[in-house]
Amino acid sequence: MQAYDVVVIGGGHNGLTCAAYLGMAGLKVKVLERRAMVGGAAVTEEFCPGFRNSVAAYTVSLLNPKIIADLRLFDHGLKIVERRAQNFLPGLDGRYLLAAEGCTAGNIAKFSRGDAERYDAFSRELDASADVLRELILRAPPNLTRGANLAAFGEMLKAGRFGNRLRRLSTENLCTLLDLLTKSAADYLGAWFEGELVKAWLGFDAIVGNYASPYTPGTAYGLLHHAFGEVNGKKRLWGHAIGGMGAITQAMARSAAGYGVEIETDAPVREVLIEKGRAGGVVLEDGRVVRGGAVAANVNPKLLYTAMIPQSALEPAFLRRMQGWRCASGTFRMNVALSELPSFAALPGRDCGDHHTAGIILAPSLDYMDRAYCDARTIGWSREPIIEMVIPSTLDDTLAPAGAHVASLFCQHVSPQLPERRSWSDHREEVADLMIETVDRYAPGFKASVVGRQALSPLDLEQVFGLTGGDIFHGALTLDQLFWARPALGYADYRGPLKGLYHCGSGAHPGGGVTGAPGHNAARAIIADRRRRFGFHANRWR
Ligand SMILES: Cc1cc2nc3c(=O)[nH]c(=O)nc-3n(C[C@H](O)[C@H](O)[C@H](O)COP(=O)(O)OP(=O)(O)OC[C@H]3O[C@@H](n4cnc5c(N)ncnc54)[C@H](O)[C@@H]3O)c2cc1C
């Protein structure tokens, strides 16, 4: 007898999405989350008295509209609003770039008329590739299969459909797709633009959460990965969830609970129970056993296969792949409580302007980003870090006391592991000071306005949120770890190497970000397998 049809390890947004769809299909589901709250990296917390913020992930775009609709997230309290301007890049020379609906090209023209003229064509080119990715988000990639059986035939058909989709692209767009998958962001953007600030604006997406220089081959993919989203139907926009990112996961948890899903917090899983080569449940840290017909893992695949499953149960080649799974973002995250809005030297004023609602990128060039990476590689953090600051309280008055504000500082690059075996616990506050001082250079007086702060080093991201290596995506988004190779060739269809074991987190296609897609796709695989095994009819969700 199984206590549950499916046990989900981890109540991140993907675990919750998976659970909700399984519950919707009539399955009995249990979610086990190690923290005291669900949401994983998409949570809202009071980080200092009176000030709440999205303490890890902080901005929304990639969350799939089908999932929002299927889980009725808006009915469960989610509200997403647009920023009044998308991005603001103040330079240290007194100039700035503001990207906002209708005036981006005009603002680019302040730096380069040629860049401004090329911007629309660039956007169309990126959109064409983003549309391809968008169509693939809610599908399992074609999976590598051996032999000549029904499964192999199915995968061949899938690969054929994928090939056909690519054939619909013009040769030019196909070349772009290849460029975006293989080139460096600097090469890709350099072919379009000459202005340093414009390239820095667009190049930020290539290095965010990606411990690499924008000159590293493959980093152009970051541009594409951050382009498949939308806010309230408007493609490629980024917005804010009222109440913070926790509003998304709380709505997901309510949706799942509405379908009978049981969610238990403070319930860390120690290992997957393997019986006769099949995942049959889990063992918790406290020794309790929770049995299930299937296990869906929302955790990083490296954690799953190197810490939660006996090595003897895995093929050596697969185990080696997981041991070598590259997961380490060069990310340092801060939440700050502010007594007033910052006034930027390049655009002074503390009254809330459109630029205050934007993603404020402090990194004036790709060369600056390259130096940040080289510094982090050699000394552990960059002397001049790249920072995106978002001040969500400019769009949401539920986060800070009246008149005060909260800001997210998303800082790159820091080394996930410090040189000479130094510990992040000894250097966290020193680096946090550097981040505040960096903002202060662009917005004099910022430092004095900070009335509280929380700093999260890569080690903290691992210890607090369970993110192996502090990797915000559960694994680097590089060609060797994407699509049919995520997490490994032959296992891209959300099914693990053991029967009854599934991947429902960001370590599966399409990778990291608050998308809900791996959770959605894994649920579909689980339901299909149950139908095959038990003739179960998932008639309430397709
Ligand atoms: C600092 C930071 C900033 C980011 N910014 C953005 C952003 O602005 N926008 C965006 O779209 N994305 C952003 N991301 C990326 C995005 O948040 C993640 O890729 C995404 O949330 C991962 O979701 P997930 O459900 O797959 O995994 P997770 O959110 O990591 O959830 C996994 C869950 O498993 C739990 N768990 C771990 N071990 C165990 C165990 N042994 N037993 C039980 N449970 C366990 C964890 O506690 C966690 O709740 C950011 C991430 C970080 C860290």
mmCIF file of N, CA, C and O and ligand atoms in Angstrom, residues 8-16 32-35 37-43 55-63 83 208 226 238 245 249 264 267-271 284-285 297-300 303 308 329 331-334 388 409-410 412 456 461 464-467 470-474 504-507 511-516 518-519, ligand 1:
data_model
loop_
_atom_site.group_PDB
_atom_site.id
_atom_site.type_symbol
_atom_site.label_atom_id
_atom_site.label_comp_id
_atom_site.label_asym_id
_atom_site.label_seq_id
_atom_site.Cartn_x
_atom_site.Cartn_y
_atom_site.Cartn_z
ATOM 1 N N VAL A 8 6.634 14.723 -3.343
ATOM 2 C CA VAL A 8 7.448 15.756 -3.976
ATOM 3 C C VAL A 8 8.492 16.229 -2.964
ATOM 4 O O VAL A 8 8.140 16.656 -1.855
ATOM 5 N N ILE A 9 9.770 16.144 -3.361
ATOM 6 C CA ILE A 9 10.844 16.620 -2.459
ATOM 7 C C ILE A 9 11.094 18.083 -2.775
ATOM 8 O O ILE A 9 11.664 18.429 -3.808
ATOM 9 N N GLY A 10 10.661 18.973 -1.881
ATOM 10 C CA GLY A 10 10.908 20.400 -2.061
ATOM 11 C C GLY A 10 9.654 21.142 -2.481
ATOM 12 O O GLY A 10 8.970 20.743 -3.421
ATOM 13 N N GLY A 11 9.382 22.209 -1.750
ATOM 14 C CA GLY A 11 8.204 23.033 -2.051
ATOM 15 C C GLY A 11 8.596 24.347 -2.685
ATOM 16 O O GLY A 11 8.072 25.401 -2.331
ATOM 17 N N GLY A 12 9.563 24.302 -3.616
ATOM 18 C CA GLY A 12 9.842 25.485 -4.426
ATOM 19 C C GLY A 12 8.692 25.691 -5.402
ATOM 20 O O GLY A 12 7.748 24.889 -5.448
ATOM 21 N N HIS A 13 8.777 26.749 -6.206
ATOM 22 C CA HIS A 13 7.613 27.029 -7.063
ATOM 23 C C HIS A 13 7.367 25.895 -8.055
ATOM 24 O O HIS A 13 6.225 25.622 -8.414
ATOM 25 N N ASN A 14 8.444 25.191 -8.445
ATOM 26 C CA ASN A 14 8.245 24.080 -9.381
ATOM 27 C C ASN A 14 7.653 22.853 -8.694
ATOM 28 O O ASN A 14 6.813 22.159 -9.278
ATOM 29 N N GLY A 15 8.074 22.596 -7.476
ATOM 30 C CA GLY A 15 7.489 21.482 -6.725
ATOM 31 C C GLY A 15 5.999 21.723 -6.508
ATOM 32 O O GLY A 15 5.164 20.813 -6.650
ATOM 33 N N LEU A 16 5.661 22.975 -6.189
ATOM 34 C CA LEU A 16 4.250 23.306 -5.945
ATOM 35 C C LEU A 16 3.434 23.206 -7.238
ATOM 36 O O LEU A 16 2.305 22.718 -7.237
ATOM 37 N N LEU A 32 7.084 17.757 0.581
ATOM 38 C CA LEU A 32 7.913 17.863 1.797
ATOM 39 C C LEU A 32 8.939 18.965 1.595
ATOM 40 O O LEU A 32 9.773 18.883 0.680
ATOM 41 N N GLU A 33 8.881 19.985 2.408
ATOM 42 C CA GLU A 33 9.767 21.144 2.253
ATOM 43 C C GLU A 33 10.630 21.293 3.509
ATOM 44 O O GLU A 33 10.121 21.288 4.617
ATOM 45 N N ARG A 34 11.932 21.473 3.286
ATOM 46 C CA ARG A 34 12.843 21.532 4.435
ATOM 47 C C ARG A 34 12.717 22.829 5.231
ATOM 48 O O ARG A 34 12.920 22.854 6.433
ATOM 49 N N ARG A 35 12.367 23.938 4.551
ATOM 50 C CA ARG A 35 12.271 25.219 5.265
ATOM 51 C C ARG A 35 10.919 25.329 6.006
ATOM 52 O O ARG A 35 10.027 24.517 5.819
ATOM 53 N N MET A 37 8.851 27.554 5.389
ATOM 54 C CA MET A 37 7.857 28.074 4.444
ATOM 55 C C MET A 37 8.123 27.486 3.066
ATOM 56 O O MET A 37 9.255 27.102 2.760
ATOM 57 N N VAL A 38 7.060 27.418 2.272
ATOM 58 C CA VAL A 38 7.257 26.960 0.895
ATOM 59 C C VAL A 38 7.688 28.145 0.031
ATOM 60 O O VAL A 38 7.651 29.288 0.453
ATOM 61 N N GLY A 39 8.106 27.831 -1.183
ATOM 62 C CA GLY A 39 8.432 28.890 -2.146
ATOM 63 C C GLY A 39 9.849 28.806 -2.673
ATOM 64 O O GLY A 39 10.164 29.404 -3.705
ATOM 65 N N GLY A 40 10.742 28.114 -1.948
ATOM 66 C CA GLY A 40 12.127 28.018 -2.418
ATOM 67 C C GLY A 40 12.745 29.394 -2.567
ATOM 68 O O GLY A 40 12.732 30.196 -1.622
ATOM 69 N N ALA A 41 13.262 29.673 -3.759
ATOM 70 C CA ALA A 41 13.910 30.974 -3.990
ATOM 71 C C ALA A 41 12.897 32.064 -4.319
ATOM 72 O O ALA A 41 13.284 33.210 -4.528
ATOM 73 N N ALA A 42 11.619 31.716 -4.373
ATOM 74 C CA ALA A 42 10.588 32.727 -4.665
ATOM 75 C C ALA A 42 9.725 32.923 -3.417
ATOM 76 O O ALA A 42 8.632 32.359 -3.298
ATOM 77 N N VAL A 43 10.261 33.704 -2.486
ATOM 78 C CA VAL A 43 9.580 33.927 -1.201
ATOM 79 C C VAL A 43 9.675 35.400 -0.793
ATOM 80 O O VAL A 43 10.583 36.117 -1.216
ATOM 81 N N VAL A 55 13.198 38.019 -0.932
ATOM 82 C CA VAL A 55 14.581 38.001 -0.445
ATOM 83 C C VAL A 55 15.566 37.337 -1.398
ATOM 84 O O VAL A 55 16.764 37.559 -1.312
ATOM 85 N N ALA A 56 15.085 36.520 -2.327
ATOM 86 C CA ALA A 56 15.999 35.906 -3.324
ATOM 87 C C ALA A 56 15.554 36.380 -4.711
ATOM 88 O O ALA A 56 15.913 37.481 -5.123
ATOM 89 N N ALA A 57 14.762 35.560 -5.439
ATOM 90 C CA ALA A 57 14.239 36.035 -6.732
ATOM 91 C C ALA A 57 13.389 37.270 -6.471
ATOM 92 O O ALA A 57 12.692 37.349 -5.457
ATOM 93 N N TYR A 58 13.452 38.233 -7.379
ATOM 94 C CA TYR A 58 12.833 39.529 -7.062
ATOM 95 C C TYR A 58 12.016 40.138 -8.187
ATOM 96 O O TYR A 58 11.392 41.183 -8.008
ATOM 97 N N THR A 59 12.009 39.525 -9.362
ATOM 98 C CA THR A 59 11.253 40.148 -10.441
ATOM 99 C C THR A 59 10.666 39.080 -11.361
ATOM 100 O O THR A 59 11.233 37.993 -11.503
ATOM 101 N N VAL A 60 9.517 39.370 -11.943
ATOM 102 C CA VAL A 60 8.761 38.322 -12.628
ATOM 103 C C VAL A 60 8.573 38.648 -14.101
ATOM 104 O O VAL A 60 8.352 39.798 -14.469
ATOM 105 N N SER A 61 8.724 37.612 -14.910
ATOM 106 C CA SER A 61 8.472 37.715 -16.349
ATOM 107 C C SER A 61 8.277 36.320 -16.938
ATOM 108 O O SER A 61 7.409 36.107 -17.764
ATOM 109 N N LEU A 62 9.109 35.371 -16.463
ATOM 110 C CA LEU A 62 9.178 34.061 -17.108
ATOM 111 C C LEU A 62 8.032 33.127 -16.706
ATOM 112 O O LEU A 62 7.820 32.102 -17.351
ATOM 113 N N LEU A 63 7.293 33.501 -15.663
ATOM 114 C CA LEU A 63 6.209 32.641 -15.167
ATOM 115 C C LEU A 63 5.204 32.408 -16.294
ATOM 116 O O LEU A 63 4.639 33.357 -16.833
ATOM 117 N N ARG A 83 6.540 47.489 -14.484
ATOM 118 C CA ARG A 83 7.387 48.618 -14.081
ATOM 119 C C ARG A 83 7.033 49.807 -14.984
ATOM 120 O O ARG A 83 6.676 49.603 -16.151
ATOM 121 N N VAL A 208 23.956 37.448 -15.554
ATOM 122 C CA VAL A 208 23.214 37.394 -14.300
ATOM 123 C C VAL A 208 23.038 35.916 -13.882
ATOM 124 O O VAL A 208 22.568 35.087 -14.653
ATOM 125 N N HIS A 226 16.352 35.098 -20.927
ATOM 126 C CA HIS A 226 15.602 36.138 -20.215
ATOM 127 C C HIS A 226 14.593 36.839 -21.116
ATOM 128 O O HIS A 226 14.005 37.851 -20.729
ATOM 129 N N TRP A 238 9.491 42.808 -17.796
ATOM 130 C CA TRP A 238 9.655 42.322 -16.420
ATOM 131 C C TRP A 238 8.780 43.163 -15.507
ATOM 132 O O TRP A 238 8.609 44.356 -15.734
ATOM 133 N N MET A 245 7.695 38.089 -4.448
ATOM 134 C CA MET A 245 7.664 36.801 -5.158
ATOM 135 C C MET A 245 6.939 35.722 -4.341
ATOM 136 O O MET A 245 6.441 34.739 -4.889
ATOM 137 N N THR A 249 4.233 32.062 -4.934
ATOM 138 C CA THR A 249 4.282 30.699 -4.383
ATOM 139 C C THR A 249 3.166 30.465 -3.351
ATOM 140 O O THR A 249 2.710 29.336 -3.192
ATOM 141 N N GLU A 264 3.866 19.744 3.780
ATOM 142 C CA GLU A 264 4.469 19.742 5.118
ATOM 143 C C GLU A 264 5.770 20.534 5.069
ATOM 144 O O GLU A 264 6.652 20.254 4.242
ATOM 145 N N ALA A 267 10.322 19.860 6.967
ATOM 146 C CA ALA A 267 10.369 18.407 6.726
ATOM 147 C C ALA A 267 11.487 18.077 5.733
ATOM 148 O O ALA A 267 11.223 17.722 4.582
ATOM 149 N N PRO A 268 12.764 18.229 6.180
ATOM 150 C CA PRO A 268 13.862 17.933 5.253
ATOM 151 C C PRO A 268 13.958 16.452 4.908
ATOM 152 O O PRO A 268 13.889 15.604 5.804
ATOM 153 N N VAL A 269 14.130 16.177 3.637
ATOM 154 C CA VAL A 269 14.271 14.795 3.177
ATOM 155 C C VAL A 269 15.746 14.417 3.226
ATOM 156 O O VAL A 269 16.605 15.187 2.784
ATOM 157 N N ARG A 270 16.038 13.222 3.748
ATOM 158 C CA ARG A 270 17.427 12.770 3.812
ATOM 159 C C ARG A 270 17.781 11.929 2.603
ATOM 160 O O ARG A 270 18.833 12.068 2.015
ATOM 161 N N GLU A 271 16.860 11.017 2.235
ATOM 162 C CA GLU A 271 17.194 10.143 1.099
ATOM 163 C C GLU A 271 15.949 9.629 0.407
ATOM 164 O O GLU A 271 14.849 9.653 0.980
ATOM 165 N N LEU A 284 12.864 10.952 5.809
ATOM 166 C CA LEU A 284 13.132 12.311 6.273
ATOM 167 C C LEU A 284 14.331 12.327 7.216
ATOM 168 O O LEU A 284 14.726 11.282 7.741
ATOM 169 N N GLU A 285 14.850 13.520 7.467
ATOM 170 C CA GLU A 285 15.982 13.657 8.400
ATOM 171 C C GLU A 285 15.641 13.102 9.769
ATOM 172 O O GLU A 285 16.494 12.577 10.478
ATOM 173 N N ALA A 297 11.481 15.096 -7.669
ATOM 174 C CA ALA A 297 12.495 15.883 -6.955
ATOM 175 C C ALA A 297 12.579 17.296 -7.499
ATOM 176 O O ALA A 297 12.887 17.501 -8.673
ATOM 177 N N ASN A 298 12.315 18.236 -6.609
ATOM 178 C CA ASN A 298 12.397 19.664 -6.948
ATOM 179 C C ASN A 298 13.797 20.209 -6.632
ATOM 180 O O ASN A 298 14.091 21.366 -6.880
ATOM 181 N N VAL A 299 14.662 19.362 -6.095
ATOM 182 C CA VAL A 299 15.988 19.836 -5.686
ATOM 183 C C VAL A 299 16.967 19.755 -6.861
ATOM 184 O O VAL A 299 16.722 19.062 -7.846
ATOM 185 N N ASN A 300 18.084 20.455 -6.713
ATOM 186 C CA ASN A 300 19.148 20.431 -7.708
ATOM 187 C C ASN A 300 19.557 18.981 -7.996
ATOM 188 O O ASN A 300 19.765 18.195 -7.062
ATOM 189 N N LEU A 303 22.474 17.597 -6.027
ATOM 190 C CA LEU A 303 22.130 17.257 -4.642
ATOM 191 C C LEU A 303 21.392 15.916 -4.613
ATOM 192 O O LEU A 303 21.699 15.032 -3.798
ATOM 193 N N MET A 308 21.359 12.113 -2.010
ATOM 194 C CA MET A 308 20.090 11.528 -1.560
ATOM 195 C C MET A 308 19.842 10.124 -2.087
ATOM 196 O O MET A 308 18.822 9.507 -1.747
ATOM 197 N N SER A 329 26.605 29.911 -9.272
ATOM 198 C CA SER A 329 26.434 31.282 -9.773
ATOM 199 C C SER A 329 27.388 32.178 -8.997
ATOM 200 O O SER A 329 27.666 31.924 -7.826
ATOM 201 N N THR A 331 26.965 34.925 -7.502
ATOM 202 C CA THR A 331 25.922 35.866 -7.090
ATOM 203 C C THR A 331 25.946 36.174 -5.600
ATOM 204 O O THR A 331 26.088 35.262 -4.780
ATOM 205 N N PHE A 332 25.778 37.428 -5.272
ATOM 206 C CA PHE A 332 25.687 37.892 -3.882
ATOM 207 C C PHE A 332 24.395 38.710 -3.820
ATOM 208 O O PHE A 332 24.178 39.593 -4.652
ATOM 209 N N ARG A 333 23.559 38.416 -2.846
ATOM 210 C CA ARG A 333 22.209 39.023 -2.846
ATOM 211 C C ARG A 333 22.015 39.844 -1.581
ATOM 212 O O ARG A 333 22.312 39.372 -0.479
ATOM 213 N N MET A 334 21.552 41.078 -1.757
ATOM 214 C CA MET A 334 21.262 41.896 -0.563
ATOM 215 C C MET A 334 19.838 42.434 -0.597
ATOM 216 O O MET A 334 19.290 42.718 -1.664
ATOM 217 N N GLU A 388 22.374 44.911 -10.011
ATOM 218 C CA GLU A 388 21.042 45.369 -10.417
ATOM 219 C C GLU A 388 20.283 45.697 -9.140
ATOM 220 O O GLU A 388 20.171 44.863 -8.240
ATOM 221 N N LEU A 409 19.300 44.175 -4.053
ATOM 222 C CA LEU A 409 20.564 44.357 -4.768
ATOM 223 C C LEU A 409 21.009 42.975 -5.233
ATOM 224 O O LEU A 409 21.259 42.084 -4.412
ATOM 225 N N PHE A 410 21.064 42.811 -6.541
ATOM 226 C CA PHE A 410 21.506 41.529 -7.092
ATOM 227 C C PHE A 410 22.905 41.768 -7.641
ATOM 228 O O PHE A 410 23.070 42.486 -8.629
ATOM 229 N N GLN A 412 26.881 40.767 -8.843
ATOM 230 C CA GLN A 412 27.754 39.811 -9.494
ATOM 231 C C GLN A 412 29.105 40.505 -9.676
ATOM 232 O O GLN A 412 29.100 41.713 -9.878
ATOM 233 N N LEU A 456 23.372 38.025 1.596
ATOM 234 C CA LEU A 456 23.386 36.581 1.339
ATOM 235 C C LEU A 456 24.513 36.258 0.365
ATOM 236 O O LEU A 456 24.450 36.600 -0.819
ATOM 237 N N LEU A 461 23.175 31.371 0.247
ATOM 238 C CA LEU A 461 22.141 30.919 -0.705
ATOM 239 C C LEU A 461 22.023 29.402 -0.654
ATOM 240 O O LEU A 461 20.936 28.846 -0.766
ATOM 241 N N VAL A 464 20.636 28.633 3.231
ATOM 242 C CA VAL A 464 19.274 29.088 3.537
ATOM 243 C C VAL A 464 18.265 28.477 2.566
ATOM 244 O O VAL A 464 17.229 27.959 2.966
ATOM 245 N N PHE A 465 18.581 28.539 1.261
ATOM 246 C CA PHE A 465 17.582 28.126 0.260
ATOM 247 C C PHE A 465 17.844 26.733 -0.325
ATOM 248 O O PHE A 465 17.093 26.269 -1.176
ATOM 249 N N GLY A 466 18.932 26.113 0.099
ATOM 250 C CA GLY A 466 19.236 24.773 -0.421
ATOM 251 C C GLY A 466 19.736 24.798 -1.854
ATOM 252 O O GLY A 466 19.625 23.804 -2.576
ATOM 253 N N LEU A 467 20.276 25.947 -2.292
ATOM 254 C CA LEU A 467 20.757 26.074 -3.679
ATOM 255 C C LEU A 467 22.213 25.618 -3.760
ATOM 256 O O LEU A 467 23.125 26.339 -3.354
ATOM 257 N N GLY A 470 25.178 27.723 -4.497
ATOM 258 C CA GLY A 470 24.561 29.055 -4.619
ATOM 259 C C GLY A 470 24.009 29.279 -6.015
ATOM 260 O O GLY A 470 23.739 30.414 -6.410
ATOM 261 N N ASP A 471 23.829 28.191 -6.777
ATOM 262 C CA ASP A 471 23.397 28.350 -8.176
ATOM 263 C C ASP A 471 21.917 28.667 -8.249
ATOM 264 O O ASP A 471 21.071 27.855 -7.859
ATOM 265 N N ILE A 472 21.621 29.831 -8.792
ATOM 266 C CA ILE A 472 20.227 30.303 -8.808
ATOM 267 C C ILE A 472 19.379 29.550 -9.828
ATOM 268 O O ILE A 472 18.166 29.605 -9.793
ATOM 269 N N PHE A 473 20.047 28.851 -10.764
ATOM 270 C CA PHE A 473 19.323 28.144 -11.827
ATOM 271 C C PHE A 473 19.328 26.624 -11.647
ATOM 272 O O PHE A 473 18.890 25.909 -12.537
ATOM 273 N N HIS A 474 19.879 26.107 -10.560
ATOM 274 C CA HIS A 474 20.037 24.646 -10.356
ATOM 275 C C HIS A 474 20.950 24.044 -11.425
ATOM 276 O O HIS A 474 20.758 22.884 -11.822
ATOM 277 N N CYS A 504 11.443 17.541 -11.194
ATOM 278 C CA CYS A 504 10.429 18.586 -11.401
ATOM 279 C C CYS A 504 10.965 19.963 -11.051
ATOM 280 O O CYS A 504 10.205 20.907 -10.902
ATOM 281 N N GLY A 505 12.303 20.113 -10.949
ATOM 282 C CA GLY A 505 12.879 21.422 -10.599
ATOM 283 C C GLY A 505 13.642 22.018 -11.753
ATOM 284 O O GLY A 505 13.675 21.477 -12.875
ATOM 285 N N SER A 506 14.324 23.125 -11.464
ATOM 286 C CA SER A 506 14.993 23.894 -12.514
ATOM 287 C C SER A 506 16.186 23.172 -13.128
ATOM 288 O O SER A 506 16.726 23.632 -14.135
ATOM 289 N N GLY A 507 16.595 22.044 -12.534
ATOM 290 C CA GLY A 507 17.669 21.254 -13.137
ATOM 291 C C GLY A 507 17.191 20.514 -14.368
ATOM 292 O O GLY A 507 17.962 19.817 -15.027
ATOM 293 N N GLY A 511 15.113 24.910 -17.433
ATOM 294 C CA GLY A 511 16.135 25.497 -16.563
ATOM 295 C C GLY A 511 15.569 26.511 -15.597
ATOM 296 O O GLY A 511 14.366 26.523 -15.317
ATOM 297 N N GLY A 512 16.475 27.355 -15.081
ATOM 298 C CA GLY A 512 16.122 28.219 -13.958
ATOM 299 C C GLY A 512 15.277 29.420 -14.315
ATOM 300 O O GLY A 512 15.039 29.729 -15.480
ATOM 301 N N GLY A 513 14.869 30.095 -13.242
ATOM 302 C CA GLY A 513 13.945 31.221 -13.358
ATOM 303 C C GLY A 513 12.596 30.780 -12.839
ATOM 304 O O GLY A 513 12.293 29.576 -12.771
ATOM 305 N N VAL A 514 11.797 31.758 -12.456
ATOM 306 C CA VAL A 514 10.471 31.439 -11.932
ATOM 307 C C VAL A 514 9.535 31.264 -13.125
ATOM 308 O O VAL A 514 8.890 32.217 -13.574
ATOM 309 N N THR A 515 9.514 30.030 -13.652
ATOM 310 C CA THR A 515 8.740 29.720 -14.861
ATOM 311 C C THR A 515 7.564 28.797 -14.564
ATOM 312 O O THR A 515 6.534 28.888 -15.197
ATOM 313 N N GLY A 516 7.782 27.872 -13.634
ATOM 314 C CA GLY A 516 6.791 26.816 -13.365
ATOM 315 C C GLY A 516 6.859 25.687 -14.391
ATOM 316 O O GLY A 516 6.226 24.644 -14.225
ATOM 317 N N PRO A 518 9.290 23.381 -15.491
ATOM 318 C CA PRO A 518 9.707 22.013 -15.158
ATOM 319 C C PRO A 518 8.659 21.287 -14.317
ATOM 320 O O PRO A 518 8.429 20.082 -14.508
ATOM 321 N N GLY A 519 8.013 22.006 -13.428
ATOM 322 C CA GLY A 519 6.975 21.395 -12.581
ATOM 323 C C GLY A 519 5.801 20.927 -13.430
ATOM 324 O O GLY A 519 5.288 19.812 -13.264
HETATM 325 C C1 LIG B 1 19.181 35.390 -5.443
HETATM 326 C C2 LIG B 1 18.305 34.906 -6.548
HETATM 327 C C3 LIG B 1 17.724 35.810 -7.401
HETATM 328 C C4 LIG B 1 16.917 35.365 -8.448
HETATM 329 N N1 LIG B 1 16.224 36.271 -9.201
HETATM 330 C C5 LIG B 1 15.274 35.818 -10.053
HETATM 331 C C6 LIG B 1 14.340 36.722 -10.608
HETATM 332 O O1 LIG B 1 14.332 37.904 -10.288
HETATM 333 N N2 LIG B 1 13.413 36.231 -11.473
HETATM 334 C C7 LIG B 1 13.362 34.898 -11.821
HETATM 335 O O2 LIG B 1 12.508 34.501 -12.625
HETATM 336 N N3 LIG B 1 14.238 34.017 -11.268
HETATM 337 C C8 LIG B 1 15.155 34.453 -10.382
HETATM 338 N N4 LIG B 1 15.976 33.569 -9.747
HETATM 339 C C9 LIG B 1 15.957 32.163 -10.162
HETATM 340 C C10 LIG B 1 14.747 31.433 -9.622
HETATM 341 O O3 LIG B 1 14.362 31.968 -8.408
HETATM 342 C C11 LIG B 1 15.051 29.961 -9.447
HETATM 343 O O4 LIG B 1 15.634 29.432 -10.603
HETATM 344 C C12 LIG B 1 13.765 29.213 -9.150
HETATM 345 O O5 LIG B 1 13.088 29.812 -8.075
HETATM 346 C C13 LIG B 1 14.033 27.771 -8.855
HETATM 347 O O6 LIG B 1 12.795 27.175 -8.558
HETATM 348 P P1 LIG B 1 12.656 25.652 -8.207
HETATM 349 O O7 LIG B 1 11.272 25.443 -7.705
HETATM 350 O O8 LIG B 1 13.088 24.833 -9.357
HETATM 351 O O9 LIG B 1 13.709 25.411 -7.058
HETATM 352 P P2 LIG B 1 13.871 26.098 -5.630
HETATM 353 O O10 LIG B 1 13.210 27.404 -5.595
HETATM 354 O O11 LIG B 1 15.321 26.041 -5.319
HETATM 355 O O12 LIG B 1 13.082 25.126 -4.685
HETATM 356 C C14 LIG B 1 13.633 23.910 -4.231
HETATM 357 C C15 LIG B 1 13.034 23.632 -2.886
HETATM 358 O O13 LIG B 1 13.557 22.423 -2.381
HETATM 359 C C16 LIG B 1 13.767 22.578 -1.000
HETATM 360 N N5 LIG B 1 14.716 21.569 -0.541
HETATM 361 C C17 LIG B 1 16.049 21.529 -0.730
HETATM 362 N N6 LIG B 1 16.574 20.452 -0.134
HETATM 363 C C18 LIG B 1 15.545 19.793 0.435
HETATM 364 C C19 LIG B 1 15.440 18.614 1.200
HETATM 365 N N7 LIG B 1 16.504 17.871 1.514
HETATM 366 N N8 LIG B 1 14.211 18.227 1.635
HETATM 367 C C20 LIG B 1 13.113 18.944 1.343
HETATM 368 N N9 LIG B 1 13.155 20.087 0.621
HETATM 369 C C21 LIG B 1 14.356 20.490 0.167
HETATM 370 C C22 LIG B 1 14.288 23.989 -0.885
HETATM 371 O O14 LIG B 1 14.193 24.485 0.441
HETATM 372 C C23 LIG B 1 13.366 24.706 -1.854
HETATM 373 O O15 LIG B 1 12.198 25.150 -1.245
HETATM 374 C C24 LIG B 1 16.739 33.985 -8.669
HETATM 375 C C25 LIG B 1 17.301 33.079 -7.782
HETATM 376 C C26 LIG B 1 18.063 33.529 -6.721
HETATM 377 C C27 LIG B 1 18.634 32.551 -5.764
#
